[in-house]
Amino acid sequence: MADVTMTVNGKTVSKTVEDRTLLVQFLREGAGLTGTHVGCDTSQCGACVVHVDGKAVKSCTMLAAQAAGSEVTTIEGLASGGELHPVQAAFREHHGLQCGFCTPGMIMAAVDMINRLGGPLDEATIRAELEGNICRCTGYHNIVKAIAAASAEMAGVRTAAE
Amino acid sequence: MYETTYHRAESVADAATRLAGAEDGKLLAGGQTLLPTMKQRLAAPSDVIDLTHIADLKGIAETGGGVRIGAATTHAEVAGSEIVKRLLPGLAALAGHIGDPHVRHRGTIGGSLANNDPAADYPSAVLALGAVIHTYTRQLPAEEFFAGMFETALDEGEIITAVEFPAATASAYAKYPNPASRYAMAGVFVARLGDGGVRVAVTGAGQDGVFRHEGMEQALAGNFAAEALDGIAVDADEMLSDIHGSAEYRAHLVTVMAKRAVAACG
Ligand SMILES: Cc1cc2nc3c(=O)[nH]c(=O)nc-3n(C[C@H](O)[C@H](O)[C@H](O)COP(=O)(O)OP(=O)(O)OC[C@H]3O[C@@H](n4cnc5c(N)ncnc54)[C@H](O)[C@@H]3O)c2cc1C
């Protein structure tokens, strides 16, 4: 067993877990944050994407013990004070989801790409960056539209703040 | 996944000691190959020894005439490095197209080389550029390192610490990714070296893993242009054949990718 402590969405979470515990299990079963999903279990679908120390990772392909001491952000940590994050708002506005299963991972991947590359992002970039996230409903079209809109809005907000 | 014991190594020496003390231990870097394998119960190490917190194994430095990349450096770090982009643009581009962004945030060059998947990208750059693989105990030239599918010259428990690449006058990589997995169906790395020589290494296609194509190297040394590869045959008998593509298809892809890589060298 391992004593694992990490910061999740700004709060310290400590649990004693089996060493083989995956980060996604730690988040869902240990911290009770079930917004992070397990889709494929083979490291391909991206439904489990969270940010570890500011970088998007597949939480089904990392041990909780590897993330000990890190800062983790999940989908539950994006909205602040009851207000949706611009990417979340854009997914709602542009109907970027149908069943919603892949959405948490899509949104965490989108926030990561916008943080890394800035905005506004073009369609080709967004599609290439979504390589690790699979959606079986939307055909991706509205997901791409939502991310493009959010990236433009966030770039605008950034310029306005400068 | 079967039970295992996690260790976070503080130094390379500490990792070596912990590995030696384990019943059936395995080194753990980015985990992007090892953890999926453990989840499928195809591997069941008693202990996993995490290398990614060892400062000595991380980072990218310009050496006299080349680049040294620590074994635990991630694909994203190589892709984004100003040093790599300037000295070996082909290597930066290669790293930036491995898997997807999330895989690139975790996966490492050392893990990829130790694994030597026949469809992995890095082996082609290491072989084409004639890089040297540094381990805890010795240095291995690329030619001696790769030993067929999933096989390397590493001894049991030998730890890769860094890879040293010489700078090239030009370098480029062209890959035809498998549409589902993004691993290479055929990937060709072309390097023009300081002495005027050209080296061409192919991954994803060969039955024995990564290989150099001497016919292409000679043709390109005479005339460094995509047309120089017209009429250079790739032997289908030596290519992989599986549900993703026949040997003949792969042989054809190798030439197409080689031409694209030459064109990308500019
Ligand atoms: C969805 C997905 C897509 C991918 N697509 C591609 C792709 O397109 N191209 C590609 O090339 N790869 C691809 N990969 C593989 C990826 O690049 C892995 O990161 C890489 O193969 C292994 O590196 P790692 O750091 O994750 O190693 P790990 O999984 O941690 O380890 C792999 C093996 O190497 C050993 N090892 C690790 N570090 C060392 C060291 N320093 N010294 C000695 N032995 C060591 C381990 O013991 C283990 O046996 C993909 C992976 C996934 C999950």
Coordinates of C-alpha atoms and ligand atoms in Angstrom, one line a residue:
Chain A
M1 CA 0.0 0.0 0.0
A2 CA 1.1 3.6 -0.7
D3 CA 0.2 6.8 1.1
V4 CA -0.6 9.1 -1.8
T5 CA -1.1 12.9 -1.4
M6 CA -1.8 15.3 -4.2
T7 CA -3.6 18.5 -4.7
V8 CA -6.8 18.1 -6.7
N9 CA -8.6 21.2 -7.9
G10 CA -6.9 23.2 -5.2
K11 CA -7.6 20.9 -2.3
T12 CA -5.2 18.4 -0.7
V13 CA -6.3 14.8 -1.1
S14 CA -4.6 12.0 0.9
K15 CA -5.4 8.3 0.6
T16 CA -3.8 5.0 1.3
V17 CA -4.2 3.0 -1.8
E18 CA -2.7 -0.1 -3.5
D19 CA 0.4 0.8 -5.5
R20 CA -1.3 -0.4 -8.7
T21 CA -4.1 2.2 -8.3
L22 CA -4.5 4.2 -11.5
L23 CA -4.8 8.0 -11.2
V24 CA -8.3 7.8 -12.7
Q25 CA -9.4 5.4 -9.9
F26 CA -7.9 7.6 -7.3
L27 CA -9.9 10.5 -8.6
R28 CA -13.2 8.7 -9.1
E29 CA -13.2 6.3 -6.1
G30 CA -10.8 8.0 -3.7
A31 CA -11.7 11.7 -4.2
G32 CA -15.3 11.0 -5.4
L33 CA -14.8 13.0 -8.6
T34 CA -16.6 11.0 -11.1
G35 CA -16.5 13.6 -13.9
T36 CA -13.3 12.0 -15.2
H37 CA -14.5 9.0 -17.2
V38 CA -13.0 5.6 -18.2
G39 CA -13.8 4.9 -21.8
C40 CA -11.5 2.4 -23.5
D41 CA -9.1 1.3 -20.8
T42 CA -6.5 0.9 -23.5
S43 CA -5.0 4.4 -23.4
Q44 CA -6.7 5.5 -26.6
C45 CA -9.9 7.3 -26.1
G46 CA -9.0 10.3 -23.9
A47 CA -12.3 10.3 -21.8
C48 CA -10.0 10.2 -18.8
V49 CA -7.9 13.3 -19.6
V50 CA -7.0 15.5 -16.6
H51 CA -4.2 18.0 -16.1
V52 CA -1.2 17.0 -14.0
D53 CA 1.1 20.0 -13.2
G54 CA -0.6 21.9 -16.0
K55 CA -0.3 19.2 -18.7
A56 CA -3.0 17.1 -20.2
V57 CA -2.5 13.3 -19.5
K58 CA -4.5 10.2 -19.7
S59 CA -5.3 9.4 -16.1
C60 CA -5.9 5.7 -17.0
T61 CA -2.3 5.5 -18.0
M62 CA -0.6 6.9 -14.9
L63 CA -0.4 5.4 -11.4
A64 CA -1.8 7.5 -8.6
A65 CA 1.6 7.1 -6.9
Q66 CA 3.3 8.7 -10.0
A67 CA 1.1 11.8 -9.4
A68 CA 1.9 12.0 -5.7
G69 CA 3.0 15.6 -4.9
S70 CA 1.5 16.9 -8.1
E71 CA -1.3 19.5 -8.8
V72 CA -4.2 17.8 -10.6
T73 CA -7.1 19.6 -12.3
T74 CA -10.2 17.7 -13.3
I75 CA -13.3 18.8 -15.2
E76 CA -14.8 19.6 -11.7
G77 CA -12.1 22.2 -11.2
L78 CA -12.7 24.3 -14.3
A79 CA -15.8 26.4 -13.4
S80 CA -15.3 29.1 -10.9
G81 CA -17.9 30.5 -8.6
G82 CA -20.7 28.8 -10.5
E83 CA -19.6 30.3 -13.8
L84 CA -18.6 27.9 -16.6
H85 CA -15.1 28.0 -18.0
P86 CA -15.2 29.5 -21.5
V87 CA -14.6 26.1 -23.1
Q88 CA -17.4 24.6 -21.2
A89 CA -19.7 27.4 -22.2
A90 CA -18.7 27.1 -25.8
F91 CA -19.5 23.3 -25.8
R92 CA -23.0 24.2 -24.6
E93 CA -23.4 27.1 -27.0
H94 CA -22.2 25.1 -30.1
H95 CA -23.8 21.8 -29.1
G96 CA -20.4 20.1 -28.9
L97 CA -21.8 17.0 -27.3
Q98 CA -24.5 14.4 -27.6
C99 CA -24.2 11.6 -25.1
G100 CA -21.6 13.5 -23.1
F101 CA -19.4 10.6 -22.2
C102 CA -16.3 11.9 -24.0
T103 CA -17.0 15.6 -23.0
P104 CA -14.9 15.9 -19.8
G105 CA -11.8 14.6 -21.7
M106 CA -12.6 16.7 -24.7
I107 CA -12.8 19.8 -22.6
M108 CA -9.7 19.1 -20.6
A109 CA -7.8 18.5 -23.9
A110 CA -9.2 21.7 -25.4
V111 CA -8.2 23.8 -22.4
D112 CA -4.7 22.2 -22.6
M113 CA -4.3 23.0 -26.3
I114 CA -5.5 26.6 -25.8
N115 CA -3.1 27.1 -22.9
R116 CA -0.2 25.7 -24.9
L117 CA -0.8 27.2 -28.3
G118 CA -2.8 30.4 -27.5
G119 CA -5.6 31.4 -29.8
P120 CA -7.5 31.8 -31.9
L121 CA -6.9 28.2 -33.2
D122 CA -7.7 27.1 -36.7
E123 CA -9.6 24.0 -37.6
A124 CA -6.6 22.0 -38.8
T125 CA -4.7 22.6 -35.6
I126 CA -7.7 21.7 -33.4
R127 CA -8.3 18.5 -35.3
A128 CA -4.7 17.5 -35.1
E129 CA -4.6 18.3 -31.3
L130 CA -7.7 16.1 -30.8
E131 CA -5.8 13.0 -32.0
G132 CA -6.0 11.4 -28.5
N133 CA -9.8 12.0 -27.9
I134 CA -12.4 9.9 -29.5
C135 CA -16.1 10.8 -29.8
R136 CA -18.6 8.3 -31.2
C137 CA -21.6 10.6 -31.5
T138 CA -20.9 14.1 -32.9
G139 CA -18.7 13.4 -35.8
Y140 CA -16.4 16.0 -34.1
H141 CA -17.8 18.9 -36.1
N142 CA -19.4 20.8 -33.3
I143 CA -16.6 19.9 -30.9
V144 CA -14.2 21.6 -33.3
K145 CA -16.5 24.6 -33.6
A146 CA -16.8 24.9 -29.9
I147 CA -13.0 24.9 -29.4
A148 CA -12.4 27.4 -32.2
A149 CA -15.0 29.7 -30.6
A150 CA -13.6 29.3 -27.1
S151 CA -10.0 29.8 -28.3
A152 CA -11.0 33.1 -30.1
E153 CA -12.9 34.3 -27.0
M154 CA -10.0 33.4 -24.6
A155 CA -7.5 35.2 -26.9
G156 CA -9.8 38.2 -27.0
V157 CA -10.1 38.2 -23.2
R158 CA -6.4 37.9 -22.9
T159 CA -5.7 40.8 -25.2
A160 CA -8.3 42.9 -23.4
A161 CA -6.7 42.2 -20.1
E162 CA -3.2 43.2 -21.3
Chain B
M1 CA -3.4 -5.1 -13.5
Y2 CA -1.7 -7.4 -11.0
E3 CA -0.3 -6.1 -7.8
T4 CA 3.0 -4.3 -7.9
T5 CA 5.1 -2.2 -5.7
Y6 CA 5.9 1.4 -6.8
H7 CA 9.3 2.9 -6.1
R8 CA 10.3 6.5 -6.9
A9 CA 14.0 6.5 -7.6
E10 CA 16.1 9.5 -6.5
S11 CA 19.1 8.8 -8.6
V12 CA 20.3 6.4 -11.3
A13 CA 22.3 4.5 -8.7
D14 CA 19.2 4.3 -6.5
A15 CA 17.2 3.0 -9.4
A16 CA 19.8 0.4 -10.2
T17 CA 19.9 -0.7 -6.5
R18 CA 16.1 -1.0 -6.2
L19 CA 15.9 -2.9 -9.5
A20 CA 18.6 -5.3 -8.4
G21 CA 16.8 -5.8 -5.1
A22 CA 13.4 -6.6 -6.7
E23 CA 12.2 -10.1 -7.5
D24 CA 11.0 -9.2 -11.0
G25 CA 11.3 -5.4 -11.3
K26 CA 10.8 -3.1 -14.2
L27 CA 11.9 0.4 -14.9
L28 CA 9.0 2.8 -15.3
A29 CA 9.4 6.0 -17.4
G30 CA 6.4 7.6 -19.0
G31 CA 4.4 4.4 -18.6
Q32 CA 2.7 4.9 -22.0
T33 CA 3.8 1.4 -23.1
L34 CA 4.4 -0.4 -19.8
L35 CA 1.2 0.6 -18.0
P36 CA -1.2 -0.5 -20.9
T37 CA 0.8 -3.8 -21.1
M38 CA 0.4 -4.3 -17.3
K39 CA -3.4 -3.4 -17.5
Q40 CA -3.8 -6.1 -20.1
R41 CA -1.8 -8.5 -17.8
L42 CA 0.8 -9.1 -20.5
A43 CA 3.4 -7.8 -18.0
A44 CA 3.3 -8.3 -14.2
P45 CA 6.4 -6.9 -12.7
S46 CA 6.7 -7.3 -8.9
D47 CA 8.1 -3.8 -8.6
V48 CA 8.1 -0.7 -10.9
I49 CA 10.9 1.8 -10.4
D50 CA 10.0 5.3 -11.5
L51 CA 12.8 7.1 -13.3
T52 CA 11.0 10.4 -14.0
H53 CA 12.0 12.2 -10.8
I54 CA 15.7 11.8 -11.4
A55 CA 17.1 15.2 -12.4
D56 CA 20.1 13.7 -14.2
L57 CA 17.9 11.9 -16.7
K58 CA 16.0 15.0 -17.8
G59 CA 16.7 17.9 -20.1
I60 CA 18.2 18.8 -23.4
A61 CA 21.6 20.3 -23.8
E62 CA 23.7 21.5 -26.8
T63 CA 27.0 19.7 -26.8
G64 CA 30.0 20.5 -29.0
G65 CA 28.4 19.9 -32.4
G66 CA 25.3 18.0 -31.2
V67 CA 22.4 17.5 -28.8
R68 CA 22.2 15.4 -25.7
I69 CA 18.8 14.4 -24.6
G70 CA 18.2 12.9 -21.2
A71 CA 16.4 9.5 -21.2
A72 CA 13.4 10.7 -19.2
T73 CA 12.8 13.7 -21.4
T74 CA 9.3 13.6 -22.8
H75 CA 8.3 13.7 -26.5
A76 CA 6.6 17.1 -25.9
E77 CA 9.8 18.5 -24.5
V78 CA 11.9 17.3 -27.5
A79 CA 9.2 18.6 -29.9
G80 CA 9.2 22.0 -28.2
S81 CA 13.0 22.4 -27.6
E82 CA 14.5 25.4 -29.4
I83 CA 17.9 23.6 -29.5
V84 CA 16.4 20.5 -31.2
K85 CA 14.4 22.7 -33.6
R86 CA 17.5 24.6 -34.6
L87 CA 20.0 21.7 -34.9
L88 CA 17.7 18.8 -35.8
P89 CA 14.4 20.0 -37.1
G90 CA 13.5 16.5 -38.3
L91 CA 13.9 15.1 -34.8
A92 CA 11.7 17.8 -33.3
A93 CA 9.0 17.2 -35.9
L94 CA 9.2 13.4 -35.3
A95 CA 8.7 13.9 -31.6
G96 CA 5.8 16.2 -32.2
H97 CA 3.9 13.5 -34.1
I98 CA 4.2 10.6 -31.8
G99 CA 0.8 9.4 -30.6
D100 CA -1.3 12.4 -29.3
P101 CA -0.6 15.4 -27.1
H102 CA -1.4 13.5 -23.9
V103 CA 0.9 10.6 -24.8
R104 CA 3.6 13.1 -25.6
H105 CA 3.3 14.8 -22.2
R106 CA 4.3 11.5 -20.5
G107 CA 6.2 9.2 -23.0
T108 CA 10.0 9.5 -23.0
I109 CA 12.8 8.9 -25.5
G110 CA 14.5 6.4 -23.2
G111 CA 11.3 4.4 -22.8
S112 CA 10.7 4.4 -26.5
L113 CA 14.2 3.2 -27.4
A114 CA 14.3 0.5 -24.7
N115 CA 11.0 -0.8 -26.0
N116 CA 12.1 -0.8 -29.6
D117 CA 8.6 -1.3 -31.0
P118 CA 9.1 -2.1 -34.8
A119 CA 6.6 0.7 -35.5
A120 CA 8.0 3.3 -33.1
D121 CA 9.3 6.6 -34.5
Y122 CA 12.4 7.4 -32.6
P123 CA 14.5 4.4 -33.7
S124 CA 14.6 5.8 -37.2
A125 CA 16.1 9.1 -36.1
V126 CA 18.6 7.4 -33.8
L127 CA 19.8 5.1 -36.6
A128 CA 19.8 7.7 -39.4
L129 CA 21.7 10.3 -37.4
G130 CA 24.1 7.7 -35.9
A131 CA 23.3 8.7 -32.4
V132 CA 25.0 7.2 -29.4
I133 CA 22.9 5.7 -26.5
H134 CA 24.4 6.3 -23.1
T135 CA 23.6 3.8 -20.4
Y136 CA 24.5 3.7 -16.8
T137 CA 27.5 1.5 -17.6
R138 CA 28.5 2.1 -21.3
Q139 CA 27.9 3.8 -24.6
L140 CA 26.3 2.0 -27.5
P141 CA 26.3 3.3 -31.1
A142 CA 22.9 3.1 -32.8
E143 CA 24.2 0.4 -35.1
E144 CA 24.7 -1.9 -32.2
F145 CA 21.7 -0.9 -30.2
F146 CA 18.7 -2.1 -32.2
A147 CA 18.5 -5.9 -32.4
G148 CA 15.2 -6.7 -34.1
M149 CA 11.6 -6.4 -33.0
F150 CA 11.3 -5.3 -29.4
E151 CA 14.9 -6.4 -28.9
T152 CA 17.9 -4.2 -28.0
A153 CA 21.5 -4.7 -27.0
L154 CA 20.6 -3.6 -23.4
D155 CA 21.5 -6.1 -20.7
E156 CA 18.8 -7.1 -18.2
G157 CA 18.2 -4.0 -16.0
E158 CA 20.6 -1.7 -17.9
I159 CA 19.4 1.9 -17.6
I160 CA 19.5 4.3 -20.6
T161 CA 20.6 7.7 -19.2
A162 CA 20.8 9.8 -22.4
V163 CA 21.0 9.9 -26.2
E164 CA 23.6 12.0 -27.9
F165 CA 22.8 13.1 -31.5
P166 CA 25.3 14.7 -33.8
A167 CA 24.0 17.8 -35.6
A168 CA 23.1 17.3 -39.3
T169 CA 23.1 19.7 -42.2
A170 CA 19.6 18.7 -42.9
S171 CA 17.1 16.3 -41.4
A172 CA 13.5 15.3 -41.9
Y173 CA 11.1 12.6 -41.1
A174 CA 8.0 11.5 -43.0
K175 CA 5.5 9.0 -41.5
Y176 CA 2.5 7.3 -42.8
P177 CA 0.6 6.7 -39.6
N178 CA -1.7 3.8 -39.0
P179 CA -5.1 5.6 -39.1
A180 CA -6.2 4.0 -35.8
S181 CA -3.0 3.7 -33.6
R182 CA -0.9 6.5 -35.2
Y183 CA 2.2 4.3 -35.0
A184 CA 4.1 4.2 -38.3
M185 CA 3.0 2.0 -41.1
A186 CA 6.2 3.3 -42.7
G187 CA 8.3 6.1 -41.4
V188 CA 11.5 7.3 -43.0
F189 CA 14.2 9.6 -41.5
V190 CA 16.6 11.2 -43.9
A191 CA 19.8 12.9 -42.6
R192 CA 22.4 14.8 -44.5
L193 CA 25.6 14.8 -42.4
G194 CA 28.4 17.3 -42.2
D195 CA 30.7 15.0 -44.3
G196 CA 28.3 15.1 -47.2
G197 CA 27.0 11.6 -46.5
V198 CA 23.3 10.8 -46.5
R199 CA 21.7 8.3 -44.2
V200 CA 18.2 6.9 -44.6
A201 CA 16.5 4.8 -41.8
V202 CA 13.1 3.1 -42.1
T203 CA 10.8 2.2 -39.3
G204 CA 7.3 0.6 -39.2
A205 CA 7.9 -1.5 -42.3
G206 CA 10.7 -3.9 -41.8
Q207 CA 10.3 -7.4 -40.5
D208 CA 13.3 -7.0 -38.2
G209 CA 12.4 -3.5 -37.0
V210 CA 14.3 -0.3 -38.0
F211 CA 16.8 -0.6 -40.9
R212 CA 19.0 1.5 -43.1
H213 CA 18.4 1.5 -46.9
E214 CA 21.8 1.7 -48.5
G215 CA 20.5 1.9 -52.1
M216 CA 18.7 5.1 -51.2
E217 CA 21.6 6.5 -49.3
Q218 CA 23.9 6.0 -52.3
A219 CA 21.4 7.5 -54.7
L220 CA 20.9 10.5 -52.5
A221 CA 24.6 11.1 -51.9
G222 CA 24.9 11.5 -55.7
N223 CA 21.9 13.6 -56.2
F224 CA 20.0 14.9 -53.1
A225 CA 16.6 15.1 -54.7
A226 CA 13.3 13.1 -54.4
E227 CA 13.7 12.0 -58.1
A228 CA 16.9 10.3 -57.3
L229 CA 14.8 7.6 -55.6
D230 CA 12.8 6.8 -58.7
G231 CA 13.6 3.2 -59.6
I232 CA 15.2 2.3 -56.3
A233 CA 13.5 -0.9 -55.2
V234 CA 12.5 -1.7 -51.7
D235 CA 12.5 -5.5 -51.2
A236 CA 8.9 -6.6 -50.3
D237 CA 10.3 -9.9 -49.0
E238 CA 11.8 -8.0 -46.0
M239 CA 8.7 -6.0 -45.2
L240 CA 6.0 -6.7 -42.6
S241 CA 2.7 -8.0 -43.7
D242 CA -0.3 -7.8 -41.4
I243 CA -4.0 -6.7 -41.3
H244 CA -3.0 -3.1 -41.7
G245 CA -1.1 -3.6 -45.0
S246 CA 0.7 -6.1 -47.2
A247 CA 4.4 -6.3 -47.6
E248 CA 4.1 -4.9 -51.2
Y249 CA 2.1 -2.0 -49.9
R250 CA 4.6 -1.2 -47.2
A251 CA 7.5 -1.5 -49.7
H252 CA 5.8 1.1 -51.9
L253 CA 5.0 3.3 -48.8
V254 CA 8.7 3.4 -47.9
T255 CA 9.7 5.0 -51.2
V256 CA 6.9 7.5 -51.0
M257 CA 7.8 8.5 -47.4
A258 CA 11.5 8.7 -48.3
K259 CA 10.7 11.1 -51.2
R260 CA 8.6 13.2 -48.9
A261 CA 11.4 13.3 -46.3
V262 CA 13.9 14.4 -48.9
A263 CA 11.6 17.1 -50.1
A264 CA 11.1 18.3 -46.5
C265 CA 14.8 18.7 -46.1
G266 CA 14.5 21.7 -48.4
Ligands
LIG1 C1 -2.2 5.9 -27.6 C2 -0.7 5.8 -27.8 C3 -0.2 6.1 -29.0 C4 1.2 6.0 -29.3 N1 1.7 6.3 -30.5 C5 3.0 6.2 -30.8 C6 3.5 6.6 -32.0 O1 2.8 7.0 -32.9 N2 4.9 6.4 -32.2 C7 5.7 5.9 -31.2 O2 6.9 5.8 -31.5 N3 5.2 5.6 -30.0 C8 3.9 5.7 -29.8 N4 3.4 5.3 -28.5 C9 4.3 4.8 -27.5 C10 4.9 6.0 -26.7 O3 5.8 6.7 -27.5 C11 5.6 5.5 -25.4 O4 5.8 6.6 -24.7 C12 7.0 4.9 -25.6 O5 7.0 3.8 -26.5 C13 7.5 4.3 -24.3 O6 8.1 5.3 -23.5 P1 7.7 5.5 -22.0 O7 8.5 6.6 -21.5 O8 6.2 5.7 -21.9 O9 8.1 4.1 -21.4 P2 7.5 3.1 -20.4 O10 6.2 2.6 -20.9 O11 7.6 3.6 -19.0 O12 8.5 1.9 -20.5 C14 8.7 1.1 -21.7 C15 9.8 0.1 -21.6 O13 11.0 0.7 -21.5 C16 11.7 0.4 -20.3 N5 12.4 1.7 -20.0 C17 11.9 2.9 -19.8 N6 12.8 3.8 -19.5 C18 14.0 3.2 -19.6 C19 15.4 3.6 -19.4 N7 15.7 4.9 -19.2 N8 16.4 2.6 -19.6 C20 16.1 1.4 -19.8 N9 14.8 0.9 -20.0 C21 13.8 1.8 -19.9 C22 10.6 0.0 -19.3 O14 11.1 -0.9 -18.3 C23 9.7 -0.7 -20.3 O15 10.0 -2.0 -20.5 C24 2.0 5.5 -28.2 C25 1.5 5.1 -27.0 C26 0.1 5.3 -26.8 C27 -0.4 4.9 -25.4

